[in-house]
């Protein structure tokens, strides 16, 4: 039994492994692992405390995938519910659909008994306001939101701070039956255009899992993972005989075809094959990922391989 995660997921790994040790499923574990991260106000990329869209509203994306039957559940641009991963799981298990977005996702969350709340933490609100004030000058101080609303797309592009765009959490687990599951949850690109979906809720882009071959999940610039179907490409590479490391490297090679300036390419992946061999890669010079096995008392952080674009 094993669970791997992006580095910010280390706070959820122990409780996920406890579930597996008690005979729980990979699906249960990867959902549960997300909760401490979604609750963590210091993680500005996930759940409560996540950075908002350009209008100051926290919009969350999440997906969960069952590697045994290739079932999936996703929610996109959901507002006011701090555990989108659980709403995604309920979409997978209780609806005939795979994905709900916006108002429909919120309606479903409410129907399932989740309580709506304001997810904008005081710290995230301050960072958002200060960031926009820095970009738009004193008029922001007087009537900032009205100014932003006049030209939202320009505001979103201008306000994007490259230091703050990134973050999401990934988990991939193998349970005691050898079944796999994966989960991804995020507040997405900070100061994004309202309604923007990243890769995290898109099965095949930011998340993919298949018991027969393995799983892969992404963080980074979601638009890249969408355009390259990065997670499923990685799993298909394993299907066609590559090792997990070869599969990730070959999938990352596809990013060269995008014609993007090298300094704009920001991508990270954790991947694991069906036997529990794992590998993680990043375009950033120093990045870690986390894992825990049933023989470990606590998770370990280990370095990702670097991908030079
Ligand atoms: N992949 C996420 C998104 O594009 C953000 C991130 O991981 O940095 O929404």
Short mmCIF file of C-alpha atoms and ligand atoms in Angstrom, two decimals:
data_model
loop_
_atom_site.label_atom_id
_atom_site.label_comp_id
_atom_site.label_asym_id
_atom_site.label_seq_id
_atom_site.Cartn_x
_atom_site.Cartn_y
_atom_site.Cartn_z
CA UNK A 1 0.00 0.00 0.00
CA UNK A 2 1.32 3.41 -0.92
CA UNK A 3 0.16 6.98 -1.44
CA UNK A 4 2.14 9.64 -3.28
CA UNK A 5 1.43 13.38 -3.31
CA UNK A 6 2.64 16.78 -4.35
CA UNK A 7 4.79 18.17 -1.49
CA UNK A 8 1.96 20.24 0.02
CA UNK A 9 -0.01 17.02 0.39
CA UNK A 10 2.29 15.62 3.06
CA UNK A 11 -0.08 16.81 5.79
CA UNK A 12 -2.79 14.51 4.45
CA UNK A 13 -0.78 11.34 3.83
CA UNK A 14 -0.83 9.86 7.30
CA UNK A 15 -4.61 9.87 7.61
CA UNK A 16 -4.91 8.41 4.11
CA UNK A 17 -2.56 5.58 5.01
CA UNK A 18 -4.44 4.91 8.26
CA UNK A 19 -7.56 4.39 6.14
CA UNK A 20 -5.74 1.93 3.87
CA UNK A 21 -4.30 0.07 6.87
CA UNK A 22 -7.81 -0.43 8.22
CA UNK A 23 -8.85 -2.00 4.93
CA UNK A 24 -10.24 1.17 3.35
CA UNK A 25 -10.20 1.75 -0.38
CA UNK A 26 -7.88 3.89 -2.47
CA UNK A 27 -10.87 6.13 -3.27
CA UNK A 28 -11.55 6.72 0.42
CA UNK A 29 -7.89 7.42 1.06
CA UNK A 30 -7.36 9.96 -1.73
CA UNK A 31 -10.51 11.83 -0.73
CA UNK A 32 -9.53 11.92 2.93
CA UNK A 33 -5.95 13.02 2.17
CA UNK A 34 -7.32 16.20 0.56
CA UNK A 35 -9.21 17.44 3.61
CA UNK A 36 -6.32 18.75 5.74
CA UNK A 37 -4.97 20.56 2.69
CA UNK A 38 -8.37 22.03 1.79
CA UNK A 39 -8.70 23.16 5.44
CA UNK A 40 -5.21 24.63 5.66
CA UNK A 41 -5.47 28.45 5.62
CA UNK A 42 -1.74 28.69 4.96
CA UNK A 43 -2.04 26.85 1.65
CA UNK A 44 -3.14 29.55 -0.76
CA UNK A 45 -3.63 27.14 -3.63
CA UNK A 46 -6.31 24.83 -2.25
CA UNK A 47 -9.67 25.11 -0.46
CA UNK A 48 -10.15 27.64 2.35
CA UNK A 49 -7.54 30.38 2.06
CA UNK A 50 -6.99 29.75 -1.65
CA UNK A 51 -6.28 32.83 -3.73
CA UNK A 52 -9.43 34.17 -5.40
CA UNK A 53 -10.28 35.06 -8.97
CA UNK A 54 -9.69 38.61 -10.15
CA UNK A 55 -12.97 39.76 -8.56
CA UNK A 56 -11.95 38.40 -5.17
CA UNK A 57 -14.10 35.27 -5.21
CA UNK A 58 -12.54 31.87 -4.40
CA UNK A 59 -13.49 29.37 -7.14
CA UNK A 60 -12.40 25.78 -6.63
CA UNK A 61 -11.79 22.87 -9.04
CA UNK A 62 -11.38 19.21 -8.10
CA UNK A 63 -11.50 15.70 -9.53
CA UNK A 64 -11.27 12.14 -8.31
CA UNK A 65 -10.71 9.01 -10.38
CA UNK A 66 -11.24 5.34 -9.61
CA UNK A 67 -8.63 3.28 -11.41
CA UNK A 68 -10.59 0.05 -11.12
CA UNK A 69 -13.55 0.95 -13.32
CA UNK A 70 -12.32 4.28 -14.73
CA UNK A 71 -15.09 6.13 -12.94
CA UNK A 72 -14.54 9.83 -12.36
CA UNK A 73 -16.16 12.79 -10.66
CA UNK A 74 -15.27 16.44 -11.13
CA UNK A 75 -16.41 19.88 -10.05
CA UNK A 76 -15.31 23.13 -11.61
CA UNK A 77 -15.53 26.78 -10.55
CA UNK A 78 -17.48 25.85 -7.42
CA UNK A 79 -17.81 28.68 -4.88
CA UNK A 80 -18.38 28.51 -1.15
CA UNK A 81 -17.65 24.84 -0.39
CA UNK A 82 -14.26 24.11 1.11
CA UNK A 83 -14.14 20.40 0.26
CA UNK A 84 -14.74 20.21 -3.49
CA UNK A 85 -13.04 16.80 -3.55
CA UNK A 86 -15.94 15.32 -1.60
CA UNK A 87 -18.48 16.93 -3.89
CA UNK A 88 -16.54 15.45 -6.83
CA UNK A 89 -16.66 12.01 -5.23
CA UNK A 90 -20.41 12.31 -4.78
CA UNK A 91 -20.78 13.32 -8.43
CA UNK A 92 -18.92 10.13 -9.33
CA UNK A 93 -20.88 7.87 -7.01
CA UNK A 94 -24.37 9.35 -7.02
CA UNK A 95 -24.98 10.95 -10.41
CA UNK A 96 -24.93 9.66 -13.94
CA UNK A 97 -22.60 12.55 -14.76
CA UNK A 98 -18.87 13.05 -14.53
CA UNK A 99 -18.66 16.82 -14.12
CA UNK A 100 -20.65 19.66 -12.59
CA UNK A 101 -19.62 23.30 -12.72
CA UNK A 102 -20.57 26.58 -11.09
CA UNK A 103 -24.13 26.93 -9.83
CA UNK A 104 -25.01 23.32 -10.55
CA UNK A 105 -22.05 22.07 -8.52
CA UNK A 106 -23.06 24.38 -5.66
CA UNK A 107 -26.67 23.22 -5.83
CA UNK A 108 -25.50 19.61 -5.62
CA UNK A 109 -23.12 20.34 -2.72
CA UNK A 110 -25.98 21.97 -0.82
CA UNK A 111 -28.27 19.05 -1.61
CA UNK A 112 -25.65 16.67 -0.20
CA UNK A 113 -25.59 18.57 3.08
CA UNK A 114 -22.40 20.60 2.76
CA UNK A 115 -22.50 24.05 4.34
CA UNK A 116 -21.68 27.10 2.27
CA UNK A 117 -19.20 29.59 3.73
CA UNK A 118 -16.89 32.40 2.72
CA UNK A 119 -13.60 30.80 1.65
CA UNK A 120 -11.63 34.03 1.28
CA UNK A 121 -9.29 34.16 4.26
CA UNK A 122 -8.27 37.60 5.55
CA UNK A 123 -4.69 36.94 4.42
CA UNK A 124 -5.70 35.91 0.90
CA UNK A 125 -8.00 38.92 0.67
CA UNK A 126 -5.19 41.24 1.68
CA UNK A 127 -2.78 39.73 -0.85
CA UNK A 128 -5.42 40.07 -3.58
CA UNK A 129 -6.19 43.68 -2.68
CA UNK A 130 -2.55 44.70 -2.28
CA UNK A 131 -1.66 43.00 -5.55
CA UNK A 132 -4.34 44.85 -7.45
CA UNK A 133 -3.60 48.14 -5.73
CA UNK A 134 0.02 47.77 -6.82
CA UNK A 135 -1.04 47.24 -10.42
CA UNK A 136 -3.85 49.74 -10.69
CA UNK A 137 -2.71 52.60 -8.50
CA UNK A 138 -4.65 54.87 -6.17
CA UNK A 139 -8.03 54.58 -7.89
CA UNK A 140 -8.11 51.02 -6.63
CA UNK A 141 -8.13 52.37 -3.10
CA UNK A 142 -11.25 54.44 -3.82
CA UNK A 143 -13.40 52.11 -5.79
CA UNK A 144 -11.28 49.15 -6.71
CA UNK A 145 -13.84 46.56 -7.57
CA UNK A 146 -15.80 48.90 -9.84
CA UNK A 147 -12.59 49.67 -11.72
CA UNK A 148 -11.80 46.00 -12.10
CA UNK A 149 -15.26 45.18 -13.34
CA UNK A 150 -14.89 47.66 -16.17
CA UNK A 151 -12.29 45.54 -17.92
CA UNK A 152 -12.04 42.19 -16.25
CA UNK A 153 -9.91 40.48 -18.84
CA UNK A 154 -7.29 43.23 -18.79
CA UNK A 155 -7.35 43.26 -15.02
CA UNK A 156 -6.88 39.51 -14.82
CA UNK A 157 -3.93 39.57 -17.21
CA UNK A 158 -2.29 42.55 -15.54
CA UNK A 159 -2.83 41.34 -12.04
CA UNK A 160 -1.41 37.87 -12.50
CA UNK A 161 1.59 37.57 -10.31
CA UNK A 162 3.83 34.75 -11.53
CA UNK A 163 4.85 34.02 -7.96
CA UNK A 164 1.27 33.38 -6.99
CA UNK A 165 -0.27 31.55 -9.91
CA UNK A 166 0.87 28.09 -8.94
CA UNK A 167 -0.42 25.47 -6.57
CA UNK A 168 -2.75 22.50 -6.28
CA UNK A 169 -2.55 19.20 -4.45
CA UNK A 170 -2.32 15.72 -6.00
CA UNK A 171 -2.70 12.26 -4.44
CA UNK A 172 -2.40 8.79 -6.01
CA UNK A 173 -2.96 5.67 -3.89
CA UNK A 174 -2.80 1.89 -4.16
CA UNK A 175 -4.87 0.04 -1.57
CA UNK A 176 -4.62 -3.45 -0.10
CA UNK A 177 -6.57 -4.93 -3.02
CA UNK A 178 -4.16 -3.42 -5.53
CA UNK A 179 -6.76 -0.88 -6.65
CA UNK A 180 -5.67 2.63 -7.54
CA UNK A 181 -7.31 6.04 -7.23
CA UNK A 182 -6.21 9.64 -7.70
CA UNK A 183 -7.43 13.03 -6.51
CA UNK A 184 -6.67 16.65 -7.35
CA UNK A 185 -8.05 19.76 -5.64
CA UNK A 186 -7.19 23.43 -6.19
CA UNK A 187 -8.21 27.07 -6.13
CA UNK A 188 -6.50 27.29 -9.50
CA UNK A 189 -4.70 30.20 -11.05
CA UNK A 190 -4.68 33.16 -8.68
CA UNK A 191 -6.55 36.22 -10.04
CA UNK A 192 -7.94 34.11 -12.88
CA UNK A 193 -10.77 35.26 -15.10
CA UNK A 194 -14.04 34.21 -13.40
CA UNK A 195 -15.19 30.86 -14.71
CA UNK A 196 -11.75 29.74 -15.85
CA UNK A 197 -11.26 25.99 -15.43
CA UNK A 198 -7.78 24.61 -15.14
CA UNK A 199 -6.54 21.08 -15.68
CA UNK A 200 -7.43 19.86 -12.19
CA UNK A 201 -11.09 19.02 -12.91
CA UNK A 202 -10.36 17.74 -16.42
CA UNK A 203 -9.93 13.98 -16.53
CA UNK A 204 -6.95 13.20 -18.75
CA UNK A 205 -5.36 16.63 -18.28
CA UNK A 206 -4.59 17.14 -14.60
CA UNK A 207 -5.67 13.72 -13.34
CA UNK A 208 -5.83 10.18 -14.70
CA UNK A 209 -5.74 6.75 -13.13
CA UNK A 210 -6.09 3.22 -14.49
CA UNK A 211 -5.44 0.13 -12.35
CA UNK A 212 -3.96 -1.69 -15.30
CA UNK A 213 -1.11 0.75 -15.91
CA UNK A 214 -0.86 3.53 -13.33
CA UNK A 215 -1.85 7.06 -12.44
CA UNK A 216 -0.61 10.60 -13.02
CA UNK A 217 -1.59 14.01 -11.65
CA UNK A 218 -0.38 17.53 -12.32
CA UNK A 219 0.22 20.90 -10.76
CA UNK A 220 1.38 23.97 -12.62
CA UNK A 221 -0.03 25.87 -15.55
CA UNK A 222 -3.25 24.02 -16.20
CA UNK A 223 -3.59 25.28 -19.74
CA UNK A 224 -0.47 23.28 -20.64
CA UNK A 225 -1.77 20.05 -19.14
CA UNK A 226 -5.08 20.54 -20.96
CA UNK A 227 -3.43 21.19 -24.32
CA UNK A 228 -1.20 18.12 -24.02
CA UNK A 229 -3.66 15.77 -22.19
CA UNK A 230 -0.70 15.35 -19.93
CA UNK A 231 -1.97 12.93 -17.29
CA UNK A 232 -3.56 10.46 -19.70
CA UNK A 233 -0.64 10.70 -22.10
CA UNK A 234 1.62 9.63 -19.23
CA UNK A 235 -0.58 6.68 -18.32
CA UNK A 236 -0.85 5.65 -21.99
CA UNK A 237 2.92 5.78 -22.24
CA UNK A 238 3.01 3.22 -19.44
CA UNK A 239 0.40 1.16 -21.29
CA UNK A 240 2.69 1.03 -24.29
CA UNK A 241 5.50 -0.41 -22.21
CA UNK A 242 7.41 2.53 -20.79
CA UNK A 243 8.56 2.61 -17.18
CA UNK A 244 6.92 5.28 -15.05
CA UNK A 245 10.00 7.48 -15.41
CA UNK A 246 10.14 7.07 -19.19
CA UNK A 247 6.40 7.72 -19.39
CA UNK A 248 6.61 11.02 -17.52
CA UNK A 249 9.67 12.19 -19.45
CA UNK A 250 8.06 11.39 -22.81
CA UNK A 251 4.84 13.19 -21.83
CA UNK A 252 6.82 16.27 -20.75
CA UNK A 253 8.60 16.26 -24.13
CA UNK A 254 5.23 17.14 -25.70
CA UNK A 255 5.38 20.53 -24.00
CA UNK A 256 8.13 21.53 -26.43
CA UNK A 257 5.55 21.48 -29.23
CA UNK A 258 3.51 24.24 -27.60
CA UNK A 259 5.75 27.02 -28.83
CA UNK A 260 5.64 28.79 -25.47
CA UNK A 261 8.50 30.91 -24.12
CA UNK A 262 10.57 28.65 -21.88
CA UNK A 263 10.14 30.86 -18.84
CA UNK A 264 6.35 30.54 -19.07
CA UNK A 265 6.36 26.75 -18.97
CA UNK A 266 5.57 25.69 -15.42
CA UNK A 267 4.58 22.05 -14.98
CA UNK A 268 4.88 19.40 -12.29
CA UNK A 269 3.68 15.83 -12.20
CA UNK A 270 3.54 12.93 -9.77
CA UNK A 271 3.06 9.48 -11.30
CA UNK A 272 2.96 5.89 -10.15
CA UNK A 273 2.66 2.60 -11.97
CA UNK A 274 0.33 -0.22 -10.99
CA UNK A 275 3.13 -1.89 -9.00
CA UNK A 276 3.71 1.22 -6.85
CA UNK A 277 6.87 2.46 -8.54
CA UNK A 278 6.73 6.25 -8.49
CA UNK A 279 8.41 9.19 -10.15
CA UNK A 280 7.85 12.95 -10.16
CA UNK A 281 9.10 15.69 -12.41
CA UNK A 282 9.11 19.47 -12.43
CA UNK A 283 10.17 22.29 -14.70
CA UNK A 284 11.33 24.10 -11.54
CA UNK A 285 14.93 23.65 -10.43
CA UNK A 286 14.09 22.55 -6.91
CA UNK A 287 10.88 20.74 -6.13
CA UNK A 288 9.93 17.81 -3.94
CA UNK A 289 7.11 15.34 -3.71
CA UNK A 290 5.87 13.20 -0.84
CA UNK A 291 5.00 9.57 -0.27
CA UNK A 292 4.08 7.14 2.47
CA UNK A 293 3.94 3.34 2.46
CA UNK A 294 2.29 1.00 4.96
CA UNK A 295 5.67 0.34 6.55
CA UNK A 296 6.37 4.04 7.26
CA UNK A 297 5.20 5.97 10.35
CA UNK A 298 5.38 9.33 8.63
CA UNK A 299 5.57 10.60 5.07
CA UNK A 300 8.89 11.34 3.40
CA UNK A 301 9.71 14.17 1.03
CA UNK A 302 12.01 13.38 -1.89
CA UNK A 303 13.27 15.47 -4.82
CA UNK A 304 11.58 15.51 -8.21
CA UNK A 305 13.60 15.15 -11.35
CA UNK A 306 14.07 18.41 -13.24
CA UNK A 307 12.76 18.85 -16.76
CA UNK A 308 14.66 21.46 -18.76
CA UNK A 309 12.24 22.95 -21.25
N1 LIG B 1 -2.94 23.43 -12.19
C1 LIG B 1 -3.67 24.45 -11.49
C2 LIG B 1 -4.51 25.21 -12.45
O1 LIG B 1 -4.07 25.50 -13.54
C3 LIG B 1 -2.84 25.42 -10.74
C4 LIG B 1 -1.54 24.95 -10.24
O2 LIG B 1 -1.34 23.79 -10.00
O3 LIG B 1 -0.66 25.78 -10.08
O4 LIG B 1 -5.61 25.58 -12.08
#
